[in-house]
Every structure is written in C-alpha cells, then in structure tokens.
GROMACS .gro file of C-alpha atoms in nm:
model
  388
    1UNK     CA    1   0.000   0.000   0.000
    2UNK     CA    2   0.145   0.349  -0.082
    3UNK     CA    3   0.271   0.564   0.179
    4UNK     CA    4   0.067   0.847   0.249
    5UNK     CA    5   0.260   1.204   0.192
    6UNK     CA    6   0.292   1.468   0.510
    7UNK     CA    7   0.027   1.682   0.338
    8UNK     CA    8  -0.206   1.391   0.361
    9UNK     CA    9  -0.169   1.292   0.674
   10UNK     CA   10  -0.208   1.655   0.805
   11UNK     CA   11  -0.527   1.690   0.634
   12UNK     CA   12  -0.656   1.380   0.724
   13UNK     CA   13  -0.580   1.430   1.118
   14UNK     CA   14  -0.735   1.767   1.125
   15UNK     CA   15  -1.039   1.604   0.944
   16UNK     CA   16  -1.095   1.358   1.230
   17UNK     CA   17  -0.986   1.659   1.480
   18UNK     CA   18  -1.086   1.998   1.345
   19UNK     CA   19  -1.047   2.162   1.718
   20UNK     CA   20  -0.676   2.049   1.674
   21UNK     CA   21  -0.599   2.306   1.351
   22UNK     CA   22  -0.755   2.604   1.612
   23UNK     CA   23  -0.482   2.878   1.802
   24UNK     CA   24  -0.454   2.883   2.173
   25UNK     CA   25  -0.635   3.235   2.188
   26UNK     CA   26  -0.890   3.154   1.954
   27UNK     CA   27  -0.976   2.854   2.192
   28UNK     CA   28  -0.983   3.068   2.519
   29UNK     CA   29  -1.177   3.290   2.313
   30UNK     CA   30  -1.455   3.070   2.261
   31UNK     CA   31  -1.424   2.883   2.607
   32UNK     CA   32  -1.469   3.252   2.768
   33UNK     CA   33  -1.833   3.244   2.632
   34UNK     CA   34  -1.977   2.950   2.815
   35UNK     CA   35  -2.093   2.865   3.179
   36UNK     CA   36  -1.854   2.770   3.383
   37UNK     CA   37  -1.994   2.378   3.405
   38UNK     CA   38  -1.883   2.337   3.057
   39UNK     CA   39  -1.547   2.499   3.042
   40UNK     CA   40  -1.494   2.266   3.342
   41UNK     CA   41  -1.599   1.968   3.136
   42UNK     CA   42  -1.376   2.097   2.861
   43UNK     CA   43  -1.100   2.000   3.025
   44UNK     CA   44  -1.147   1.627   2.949
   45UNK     CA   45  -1.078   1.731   2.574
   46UNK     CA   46  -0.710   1.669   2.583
   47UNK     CA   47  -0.417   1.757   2.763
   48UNK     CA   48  -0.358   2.094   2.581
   49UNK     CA   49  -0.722   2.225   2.676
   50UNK     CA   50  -0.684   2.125   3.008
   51UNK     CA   51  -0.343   2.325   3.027
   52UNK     CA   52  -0.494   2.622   2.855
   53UNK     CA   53  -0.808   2.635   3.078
   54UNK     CA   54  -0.500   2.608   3.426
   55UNK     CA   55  -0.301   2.864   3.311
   56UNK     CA   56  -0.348   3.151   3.550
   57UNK     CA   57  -0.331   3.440   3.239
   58UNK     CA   58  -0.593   3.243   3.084
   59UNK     CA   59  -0.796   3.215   3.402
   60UNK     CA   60  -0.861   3.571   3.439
   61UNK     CA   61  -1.075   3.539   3.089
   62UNK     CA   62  -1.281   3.255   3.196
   63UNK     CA   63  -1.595   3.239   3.347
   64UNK     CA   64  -1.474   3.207   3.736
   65UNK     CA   65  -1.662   2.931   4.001
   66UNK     CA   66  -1.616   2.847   4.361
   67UNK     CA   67  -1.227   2.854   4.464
   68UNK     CA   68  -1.213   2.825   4.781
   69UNK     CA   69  -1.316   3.037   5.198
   70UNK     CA   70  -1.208   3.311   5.335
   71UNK     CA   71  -1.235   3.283   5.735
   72UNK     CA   72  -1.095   3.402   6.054
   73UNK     CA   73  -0.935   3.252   6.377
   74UNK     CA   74  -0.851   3.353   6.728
   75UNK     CA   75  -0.536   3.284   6.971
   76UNK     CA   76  -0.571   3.521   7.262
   77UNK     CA   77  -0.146   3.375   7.301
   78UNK     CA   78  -0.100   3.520   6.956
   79UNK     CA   79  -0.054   3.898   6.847
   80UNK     CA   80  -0.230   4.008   6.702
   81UNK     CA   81  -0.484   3.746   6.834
   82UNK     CA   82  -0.718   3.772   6.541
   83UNK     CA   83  -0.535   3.564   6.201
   84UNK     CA   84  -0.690   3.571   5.851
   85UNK     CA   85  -0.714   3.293   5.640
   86UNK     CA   86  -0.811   3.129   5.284
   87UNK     CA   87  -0.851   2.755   5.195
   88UNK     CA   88  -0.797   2.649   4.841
   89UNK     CA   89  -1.098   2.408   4.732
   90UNK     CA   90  -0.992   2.352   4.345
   91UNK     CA   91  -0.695   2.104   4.446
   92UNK     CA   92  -0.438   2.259   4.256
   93UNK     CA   93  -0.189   2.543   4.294
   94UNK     CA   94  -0.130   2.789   4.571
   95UNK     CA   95  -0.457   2.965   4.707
   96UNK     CA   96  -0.548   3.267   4.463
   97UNK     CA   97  -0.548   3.542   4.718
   98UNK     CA   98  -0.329   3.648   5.028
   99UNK     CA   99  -0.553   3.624   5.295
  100UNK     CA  100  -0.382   3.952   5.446
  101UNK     CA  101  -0.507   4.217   5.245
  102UNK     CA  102  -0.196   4.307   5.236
  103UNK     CA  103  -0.329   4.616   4.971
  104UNK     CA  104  -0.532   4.770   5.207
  105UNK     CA  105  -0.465   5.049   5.402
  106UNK     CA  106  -0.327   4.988   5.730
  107UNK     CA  107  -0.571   4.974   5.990
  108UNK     CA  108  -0.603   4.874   6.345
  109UNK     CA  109  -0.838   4.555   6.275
  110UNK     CA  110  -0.961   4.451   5.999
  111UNK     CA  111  -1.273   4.189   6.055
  112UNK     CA  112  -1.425   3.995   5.681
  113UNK     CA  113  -1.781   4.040   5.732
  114UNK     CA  114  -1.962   3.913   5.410
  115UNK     CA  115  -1.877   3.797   5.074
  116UNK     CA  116  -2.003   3.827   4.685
  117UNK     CA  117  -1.984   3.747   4.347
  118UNK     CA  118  -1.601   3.841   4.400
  119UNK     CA  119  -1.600   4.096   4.655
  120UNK     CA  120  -1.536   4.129   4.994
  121UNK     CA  121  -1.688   4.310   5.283
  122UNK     CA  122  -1.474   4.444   5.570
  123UNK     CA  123  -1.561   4.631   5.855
  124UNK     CA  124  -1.194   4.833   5.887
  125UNK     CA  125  -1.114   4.985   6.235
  126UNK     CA  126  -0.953   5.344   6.318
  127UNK     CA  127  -1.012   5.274   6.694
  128UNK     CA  128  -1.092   5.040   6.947
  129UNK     CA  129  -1.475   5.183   6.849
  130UNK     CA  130  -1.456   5.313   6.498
  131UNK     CA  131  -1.492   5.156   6.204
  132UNK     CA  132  -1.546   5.200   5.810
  133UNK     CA  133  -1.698   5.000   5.558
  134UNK     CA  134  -1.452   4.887   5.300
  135UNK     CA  135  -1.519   4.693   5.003
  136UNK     CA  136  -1.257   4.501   4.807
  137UNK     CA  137  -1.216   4.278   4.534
  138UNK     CA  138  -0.852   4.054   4.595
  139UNK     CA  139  -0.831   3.920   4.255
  140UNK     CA  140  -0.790   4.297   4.113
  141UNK     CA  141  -0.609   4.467   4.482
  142UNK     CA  142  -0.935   4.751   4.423
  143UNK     CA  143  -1.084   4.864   4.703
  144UNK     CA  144  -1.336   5.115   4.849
  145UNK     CA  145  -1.404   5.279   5.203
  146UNK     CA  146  -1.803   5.338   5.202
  147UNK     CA  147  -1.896   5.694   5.366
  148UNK     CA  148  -2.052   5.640   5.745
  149UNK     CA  149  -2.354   5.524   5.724
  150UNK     CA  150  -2.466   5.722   6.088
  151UNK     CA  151  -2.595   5.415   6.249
  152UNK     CA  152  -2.509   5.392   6.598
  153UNK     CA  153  -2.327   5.617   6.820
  154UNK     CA  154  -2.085   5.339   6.906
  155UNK     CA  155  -2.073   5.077   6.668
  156UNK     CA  156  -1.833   4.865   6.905
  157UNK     CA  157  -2.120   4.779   7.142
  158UNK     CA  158  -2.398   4.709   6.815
  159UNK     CA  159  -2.418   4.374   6.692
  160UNK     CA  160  -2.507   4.507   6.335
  161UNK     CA  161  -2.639   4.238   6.066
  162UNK     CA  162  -2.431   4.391   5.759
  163UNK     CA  163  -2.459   4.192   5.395
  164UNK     CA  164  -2.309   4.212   5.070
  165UNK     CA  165  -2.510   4.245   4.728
  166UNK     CA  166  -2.345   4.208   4.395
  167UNK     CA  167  -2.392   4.009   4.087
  168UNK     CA  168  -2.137   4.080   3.802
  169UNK     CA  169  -2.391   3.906   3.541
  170UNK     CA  170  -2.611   4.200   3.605
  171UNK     CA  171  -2.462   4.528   3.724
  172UNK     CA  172  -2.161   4.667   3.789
  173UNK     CA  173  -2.255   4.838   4.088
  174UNK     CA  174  -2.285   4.671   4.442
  175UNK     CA  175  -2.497   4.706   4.748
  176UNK     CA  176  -2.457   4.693   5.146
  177UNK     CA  177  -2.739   4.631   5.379
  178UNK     CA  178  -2.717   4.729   5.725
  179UNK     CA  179  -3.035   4.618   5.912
  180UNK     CA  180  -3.145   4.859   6.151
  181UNK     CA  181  -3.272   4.725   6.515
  182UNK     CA  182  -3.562   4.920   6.689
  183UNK     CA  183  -3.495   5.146   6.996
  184UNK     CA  184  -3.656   4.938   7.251
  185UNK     CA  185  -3.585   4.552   7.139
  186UNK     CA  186  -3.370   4.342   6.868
  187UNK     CA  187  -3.697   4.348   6.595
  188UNK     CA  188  -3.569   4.465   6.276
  189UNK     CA  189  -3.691   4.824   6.240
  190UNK     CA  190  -3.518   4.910   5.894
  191UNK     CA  191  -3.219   4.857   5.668
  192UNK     CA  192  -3.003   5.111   5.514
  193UNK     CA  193  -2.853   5.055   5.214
  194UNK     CA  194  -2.599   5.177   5.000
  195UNK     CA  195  -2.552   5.208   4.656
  196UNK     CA  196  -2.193   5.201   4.459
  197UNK     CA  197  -2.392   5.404   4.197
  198UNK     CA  198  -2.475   5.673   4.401
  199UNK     CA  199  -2.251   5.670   4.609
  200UNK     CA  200  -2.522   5.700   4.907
  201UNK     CA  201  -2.686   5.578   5.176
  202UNK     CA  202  -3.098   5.529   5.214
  203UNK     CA  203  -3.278   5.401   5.467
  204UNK     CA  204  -3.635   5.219   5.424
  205UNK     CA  205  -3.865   5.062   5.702
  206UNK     CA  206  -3.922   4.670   5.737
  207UNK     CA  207  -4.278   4.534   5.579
  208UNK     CA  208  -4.122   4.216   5.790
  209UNK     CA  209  -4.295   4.050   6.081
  210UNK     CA  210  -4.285   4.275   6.382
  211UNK     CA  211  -4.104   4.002   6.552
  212UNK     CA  212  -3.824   4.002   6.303
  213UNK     CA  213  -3.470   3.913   6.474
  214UNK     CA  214  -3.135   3.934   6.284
  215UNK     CA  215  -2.816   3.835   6.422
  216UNK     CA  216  -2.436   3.948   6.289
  217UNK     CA  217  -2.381   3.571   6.168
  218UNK     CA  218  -2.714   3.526   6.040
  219UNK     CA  219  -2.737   3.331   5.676
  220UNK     CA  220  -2.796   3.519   5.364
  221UNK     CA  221  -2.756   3.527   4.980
  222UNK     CA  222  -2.776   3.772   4.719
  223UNK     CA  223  -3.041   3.618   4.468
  224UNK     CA  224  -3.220   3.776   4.169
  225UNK     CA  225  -3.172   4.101   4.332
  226UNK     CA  226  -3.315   4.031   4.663
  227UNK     CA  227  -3.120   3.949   4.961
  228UNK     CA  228  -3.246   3.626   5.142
  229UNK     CA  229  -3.171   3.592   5.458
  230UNK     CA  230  -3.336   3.275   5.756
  231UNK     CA  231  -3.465   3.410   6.050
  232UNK     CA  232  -3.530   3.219   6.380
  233UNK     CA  233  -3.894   3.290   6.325
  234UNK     CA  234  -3.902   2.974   6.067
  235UNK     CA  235  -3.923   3.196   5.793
  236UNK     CA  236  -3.705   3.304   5.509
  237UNK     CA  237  -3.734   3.661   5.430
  238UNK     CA  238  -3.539   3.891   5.153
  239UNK     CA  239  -3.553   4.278   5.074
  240UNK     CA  240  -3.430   4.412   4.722
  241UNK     CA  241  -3.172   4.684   4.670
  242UNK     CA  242  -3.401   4.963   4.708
  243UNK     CA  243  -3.559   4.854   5.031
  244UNK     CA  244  -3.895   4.861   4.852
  245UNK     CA  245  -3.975   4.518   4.807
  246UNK     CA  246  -3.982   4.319   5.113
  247UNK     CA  247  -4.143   3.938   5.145
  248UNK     CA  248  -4.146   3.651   5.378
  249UNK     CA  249  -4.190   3.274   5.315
  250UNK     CA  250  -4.173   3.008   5.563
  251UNK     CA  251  -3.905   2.758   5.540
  252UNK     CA  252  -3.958   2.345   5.410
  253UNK     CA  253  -4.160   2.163   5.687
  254UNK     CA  254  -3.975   1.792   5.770
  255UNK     CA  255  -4.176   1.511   5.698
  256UNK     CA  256  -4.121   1.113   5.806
  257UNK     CA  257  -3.917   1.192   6.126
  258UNK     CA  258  -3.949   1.096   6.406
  259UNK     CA  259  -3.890   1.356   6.661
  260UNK     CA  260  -3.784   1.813   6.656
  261UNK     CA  261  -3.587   1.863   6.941
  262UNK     CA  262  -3.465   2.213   6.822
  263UNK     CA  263  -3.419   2.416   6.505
  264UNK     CA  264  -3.151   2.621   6.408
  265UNK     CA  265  -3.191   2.895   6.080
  266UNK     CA  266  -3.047   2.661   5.856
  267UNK     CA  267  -2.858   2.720   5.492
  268UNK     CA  268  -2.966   2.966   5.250
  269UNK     CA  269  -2.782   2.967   4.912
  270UNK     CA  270  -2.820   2.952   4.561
  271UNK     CA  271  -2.657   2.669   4.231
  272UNK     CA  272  -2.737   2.636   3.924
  273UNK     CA  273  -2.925   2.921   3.878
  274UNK     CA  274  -3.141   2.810   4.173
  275UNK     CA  275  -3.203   2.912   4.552
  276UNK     CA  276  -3.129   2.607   4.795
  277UNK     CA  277  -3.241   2.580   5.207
  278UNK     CA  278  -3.044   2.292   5.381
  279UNK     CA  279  -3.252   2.273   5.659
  280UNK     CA  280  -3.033   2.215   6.036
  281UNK     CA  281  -3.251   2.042   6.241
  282UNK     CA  282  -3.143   1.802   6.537
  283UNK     CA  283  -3.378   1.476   6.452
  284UNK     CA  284  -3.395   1.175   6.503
  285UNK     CA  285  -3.285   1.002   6.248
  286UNK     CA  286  -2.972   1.289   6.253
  287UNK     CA  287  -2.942   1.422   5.875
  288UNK     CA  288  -2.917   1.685   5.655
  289UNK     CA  289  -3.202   1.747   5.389
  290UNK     CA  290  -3.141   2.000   5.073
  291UNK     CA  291  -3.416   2.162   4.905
  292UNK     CA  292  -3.479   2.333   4.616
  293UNK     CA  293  -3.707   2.608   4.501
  294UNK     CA  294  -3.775   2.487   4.134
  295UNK     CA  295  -4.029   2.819   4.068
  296UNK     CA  296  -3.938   3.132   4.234
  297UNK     CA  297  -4.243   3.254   4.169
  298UNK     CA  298  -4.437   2.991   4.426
  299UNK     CA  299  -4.339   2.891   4.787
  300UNK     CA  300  -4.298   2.537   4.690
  301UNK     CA  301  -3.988   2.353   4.769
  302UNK     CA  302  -3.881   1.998   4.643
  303UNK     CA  303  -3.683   1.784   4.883
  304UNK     CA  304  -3.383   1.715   4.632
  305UNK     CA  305  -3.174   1.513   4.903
  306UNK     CA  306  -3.127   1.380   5.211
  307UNK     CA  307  -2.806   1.238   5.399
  308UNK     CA  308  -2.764   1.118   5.754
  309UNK     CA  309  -2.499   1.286   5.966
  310UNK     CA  310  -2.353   0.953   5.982
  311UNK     CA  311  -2.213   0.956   5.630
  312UNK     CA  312  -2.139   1.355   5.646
  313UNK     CA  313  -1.878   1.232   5.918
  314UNK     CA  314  -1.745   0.953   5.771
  315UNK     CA  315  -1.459   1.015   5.658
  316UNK     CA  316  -1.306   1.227   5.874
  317UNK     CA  317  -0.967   1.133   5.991
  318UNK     CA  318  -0.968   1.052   6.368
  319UNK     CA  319  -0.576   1.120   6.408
  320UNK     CA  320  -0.655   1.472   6.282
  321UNK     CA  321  -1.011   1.530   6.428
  322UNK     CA  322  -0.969   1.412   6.788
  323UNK     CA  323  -1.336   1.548   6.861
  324UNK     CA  324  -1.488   1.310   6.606
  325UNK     CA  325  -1.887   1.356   6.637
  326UNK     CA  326  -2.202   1.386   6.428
  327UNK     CA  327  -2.198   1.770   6.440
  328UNK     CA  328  -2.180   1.943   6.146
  329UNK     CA  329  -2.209   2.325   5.947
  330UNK     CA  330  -2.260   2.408   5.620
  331UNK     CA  331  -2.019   2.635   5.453
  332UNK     CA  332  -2.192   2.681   5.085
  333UNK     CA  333  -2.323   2.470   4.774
  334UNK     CA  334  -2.144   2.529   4.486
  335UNK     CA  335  -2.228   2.783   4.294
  336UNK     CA  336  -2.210   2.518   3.961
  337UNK     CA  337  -2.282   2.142   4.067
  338UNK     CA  338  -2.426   1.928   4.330
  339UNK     CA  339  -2.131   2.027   4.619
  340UNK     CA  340  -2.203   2.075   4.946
  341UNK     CA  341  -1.939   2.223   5.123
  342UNK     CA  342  -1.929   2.204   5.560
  343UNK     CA  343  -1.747   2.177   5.860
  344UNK     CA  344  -1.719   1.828   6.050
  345UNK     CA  345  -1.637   1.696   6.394
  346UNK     CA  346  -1.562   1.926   6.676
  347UNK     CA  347  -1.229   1.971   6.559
  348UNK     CA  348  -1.279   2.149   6.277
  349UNK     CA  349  -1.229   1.980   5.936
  350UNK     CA  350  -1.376   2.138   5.602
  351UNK     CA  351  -1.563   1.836   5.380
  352UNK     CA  352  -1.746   1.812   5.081
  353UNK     CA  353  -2.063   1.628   4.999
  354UNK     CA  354  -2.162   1.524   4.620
  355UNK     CA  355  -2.508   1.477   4.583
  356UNK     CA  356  -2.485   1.315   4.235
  357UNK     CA  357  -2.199   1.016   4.372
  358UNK     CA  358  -2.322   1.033   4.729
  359UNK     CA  359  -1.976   1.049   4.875
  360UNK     CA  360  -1.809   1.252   5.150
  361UNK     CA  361  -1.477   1.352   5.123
  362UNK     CA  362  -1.252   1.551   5.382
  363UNK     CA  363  -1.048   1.832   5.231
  364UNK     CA  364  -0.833   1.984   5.503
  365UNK     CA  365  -0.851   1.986   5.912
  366UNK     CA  366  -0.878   2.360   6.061
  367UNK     CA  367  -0.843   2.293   6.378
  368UNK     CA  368  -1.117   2.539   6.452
  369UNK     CA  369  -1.477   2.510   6.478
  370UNK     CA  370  -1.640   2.802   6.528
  371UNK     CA  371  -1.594   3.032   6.268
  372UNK     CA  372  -1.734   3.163   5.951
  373UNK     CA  373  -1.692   3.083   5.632
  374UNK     CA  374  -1.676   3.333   5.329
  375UNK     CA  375  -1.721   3.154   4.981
  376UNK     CA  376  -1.504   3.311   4.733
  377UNK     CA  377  -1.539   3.308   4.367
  378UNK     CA  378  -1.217   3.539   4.170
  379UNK     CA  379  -1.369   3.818   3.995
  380UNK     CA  380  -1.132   3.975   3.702
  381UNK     CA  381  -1.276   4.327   3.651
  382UNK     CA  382  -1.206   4.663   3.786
  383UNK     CA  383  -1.507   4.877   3.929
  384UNK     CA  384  -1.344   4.968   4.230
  385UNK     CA  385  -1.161   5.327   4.256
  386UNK     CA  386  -0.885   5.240   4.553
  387UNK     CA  387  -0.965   5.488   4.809
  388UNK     CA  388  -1.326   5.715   4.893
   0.00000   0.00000   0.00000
C-alpha cells in the first residue's frame, strides 16, 4: 500500500480533529463564552485544553466558580490574636489570594464580614470603636471605604447584621445592607442601604414581621436582586436593593421523622441558577435534607436530598479530628454542581458532599470550629476606585 505524503496525513488528522488546527487564543476565546460547568468539562478534551483552561493568564478570561473560603481565627497567646485565612478548594496550585489584604490600608483591625460574586466586605477599624466599611475585590487589589452610614453612636457595642449584594452578570454596581434594630428591642426596624452608583446611603422601614430578629452571623444570599436571609422565626425573608420590596416565606416543613428537638436557621444559598435551604434540624434520624425552590415565583420547595450525619462524618480522619462527632455546618453549595461544602467533627475539618456520587470527602482539618466561612469566587474586573 502506498505511503501516504505529510500533506495527507495533516489533512486527514485535522479532518478527524478539526479543534486540533484552532490557536490557543482563539480557543480561550470561545471557552470565555460558556458557563462555567462546561469549560470545566472541557478540560477532558485533551491535555492541551486542560493546560490552557489552568493557566493563570488564561484564568482571568474565563468564566470564574467556587475557589475556595475566606475565614478568621482567634489565639488570645497570639498577636495580634485575630489571624486571617483562605482555603484552596480547586486542588491545585497555591490559594489565589493572600488572605492579608496586604493592599489595604493599614488599619487597626480589619474583621471579613460578608462575601459576593467576587467581593469582599470588611468592617476596617480606626479605633478600638470606629470603624469603616470597606469593600474590596482581591483578585484585582481595588478597594473602596463606604462613607458612614450614621448608624449607631458606638458601633463597638452594636451587633449590626451587615450583607453584601453584587452580581457581576447584572450590574456593575454593588450594594450593602445594614439592618437597623428598633430602639426598645432586637426586631428589625429598617435597613439602610448603599448604593456604589450613588454613592449613598438610604434608609427604608421593614414590611417584615414585627417580631423580626437578625443576628451578625445570620445566613444570607444575594439572589435575583433580593437578599435572602433565615430568620429564627421559621421563615425566610429577603428585601431588594431599594428597600422597597420586602417578602417573607416560611421555610420546608420535615416530613417522616421521628422527633424536633430544636431548630436552628439553617442554609440559605443559591446553584445552578437556583435558591437552595439545607434545613439544620437536630432529629432523630440525625441528617441533613437540601431543598430546592424549582419556581421562584411559588413557595414550593422539592426535597432534592437527604443524607444522615452519619455519612457527612465519615470520613473524617480521627488522628486529625480528635473530637470526632455527628456535628456538622454548612459552609456553601457550589455555585455550579451538586457540592455541598461544611465543617465536620468538633475539631474542625472542612468536607465536601456530592449529591450526584453520594460520597463525602474531607479536604483539610482547621483545627477550629467556630468560625465563619466566606465563599469566594475570583472576579477579574475593575469597578473599584482604591480609596473614597
């Protein structure tokens, strides 16, 4: 049989493999304009695609998902006794950011207080009792100290429920909400928010329950516009970002269980394009069940899973997590896929659950339990002005 020329066998291999005869930046080019669950699955193309879609110049022109948690730690030995850190979750590489800030201004304390679509939210100290606003993104070094919003004489003493708003697919401009208690009791009088656009603050009154009760930890996530938020009043309520819109629903009731003993506001978050309650319950049988809200439109949620405690622990590493129990706390679902992401065992140790595979897996021991947990997702733009 005759040999086949180089000409021919060029043509004929990018015949079978057309994607083979297309330039690296054409490739990132078109990988840039899909979701991020199918530039993930692009990777499984070859090994070039997979190193193009890695390469961290590349990476800043790709649609950006979960990377890893910001979160804080205490060690009254230590000085300063407060320590900021960042976990990598993509199990590869060096985490993304420097968990220091280190291009921020110098202040006396700086304390993370929410997190969103790329941004951070700091409350920045002067003083012992004074504080600033200051929002940053870390992927760009941008930030932005927020003018006083007047709430509180001294802000030290108030344990304010402040949250972050932004969502790059929509706007370019962000939002803070700073709920406002009443004079005589903890019920949510009010929130003041601010606007990046205008650069102000505006304060609106709560169409909430009366009884309405916010706390500085308490759950929330910027959805469609509206911040959600679970209250200990077995609701779920959410505002929009003109404090004009203001609705309650009541969270998933449990079915086939045996016994309530208590109920904690449970997990409020969004994937897929889709706002998720994990509810925290301590039951009996112990477990964790995820539900979706299919319709946004309705107050119907579908129980999309359910896992026992039991397997949530499972695979935590008893020379590393001496305090081995069935407790548990979710961190976040993932933004793109069926991860849950939470904290097992008393000591500390940051796991993820796949809903699809029904596994556990343990990705690194903390050594510290309580704490909070800041989801971070790398945003590549600049819309921050680096000072007022």
């Amino acid at each position: 049989m005759a040999k086949k020329s180089k000409e021919e066998e060029e043509g004929s291999s990018a015949t079978r493999n057309p994607a083979a005869e297309l330039t690296d930046d054409l490739i990132v080019d078109i990988l840039s304009r899909l979701p991020v669950k199918s530039v993930c699955r692009c990777k499984c193309v070859s090994r070039r695609w997979r190193g193009l879609i890695s390469d961290p110049d590349h990476r800043k022109k790709l649609p950006q998902t979960l990377a890893g948690f910001f979160y804080s730690s205490e060690n009254e030995s230590s000085f300063p006794d407060e320590a900021r850190h960042f976990v990598n979750v993509t199990g590869r590489g060096r985490p993304l950011v420097h968990p220091s800030l280190p291009f921020l201004p110098r202040f006396e304390r700086i304390r993370m207080v929410d997190s969103c679509g790329g941004l951070l939210l700091c409350r920045c100290y002067e003083s012992s009792n004074a504080f600033r606003y200051v929002v940053c993104n870390p992927a760009m070094e941008e930030w932005v100290a927020l003018p006083e919003s007047g709430y509180g004489d001294d802000k030290e003493e108030v344990e304010l429920c402040t949250r972050l708003g932004f969502d790059p697919a929509v706007s370019s401009h962000f939002h803070v909400f700073e709920f406002v208690s009443a004079d005589d009791c903890s019920d949510v009088a009010g929130v003041k928010i601010y606007s990046s656009e205008t650069g102000e603050w505006n304060y609106s009154e709560s169409e909430w329950f009366p009884d309405t009760v916010l706390f500085a930890d308490q759950r929330s996530v910027f959805f469609n516009g509206m911040l959600h938020l679970v209250v200990l009043q077995l609701a779920i309520v959410a505002v929009d970002v003109k404090g004009e819109t203001w609705w309650n629903m009541p969270v998933p009731e449990m079915e086939d269980v045996e016994d309530i003993f208590t109920w904690r506001p449970g997990f409020i978050g969004q994937s897929q394009g889709k706002l998720y309650y994990l509810s925290e319950y301590d039951t009996v049988p112990l477990s964790l069940s995820i539900w979706v809200l299919e319709d946004d439109s309705t107050d119907e949620w579908t129980l999309k899973h359910n896992v026992t405690t039991e397997l949530l622990s499972e695979k935590i590493n008893s020379k590393t997590d001496i305090y081995h129990s069935d407790y548990y706390h979710v961190a976040t679902v993932h933004p793109d896929c069926g991860l849950i992401y939470y904290i097992a065992g008393r000591g500390g140790t940051l796991m993820a659950y796949d809903m699809d595979r029904m596994e556990s897996c343990a990705i690194q021991n903390l050594e510290y339990r309580y704490m909070e947990f800041l989801p971070y997702i790398p945003f590549y733009s600049e819309i921050l002005s680096n000072g007022d």
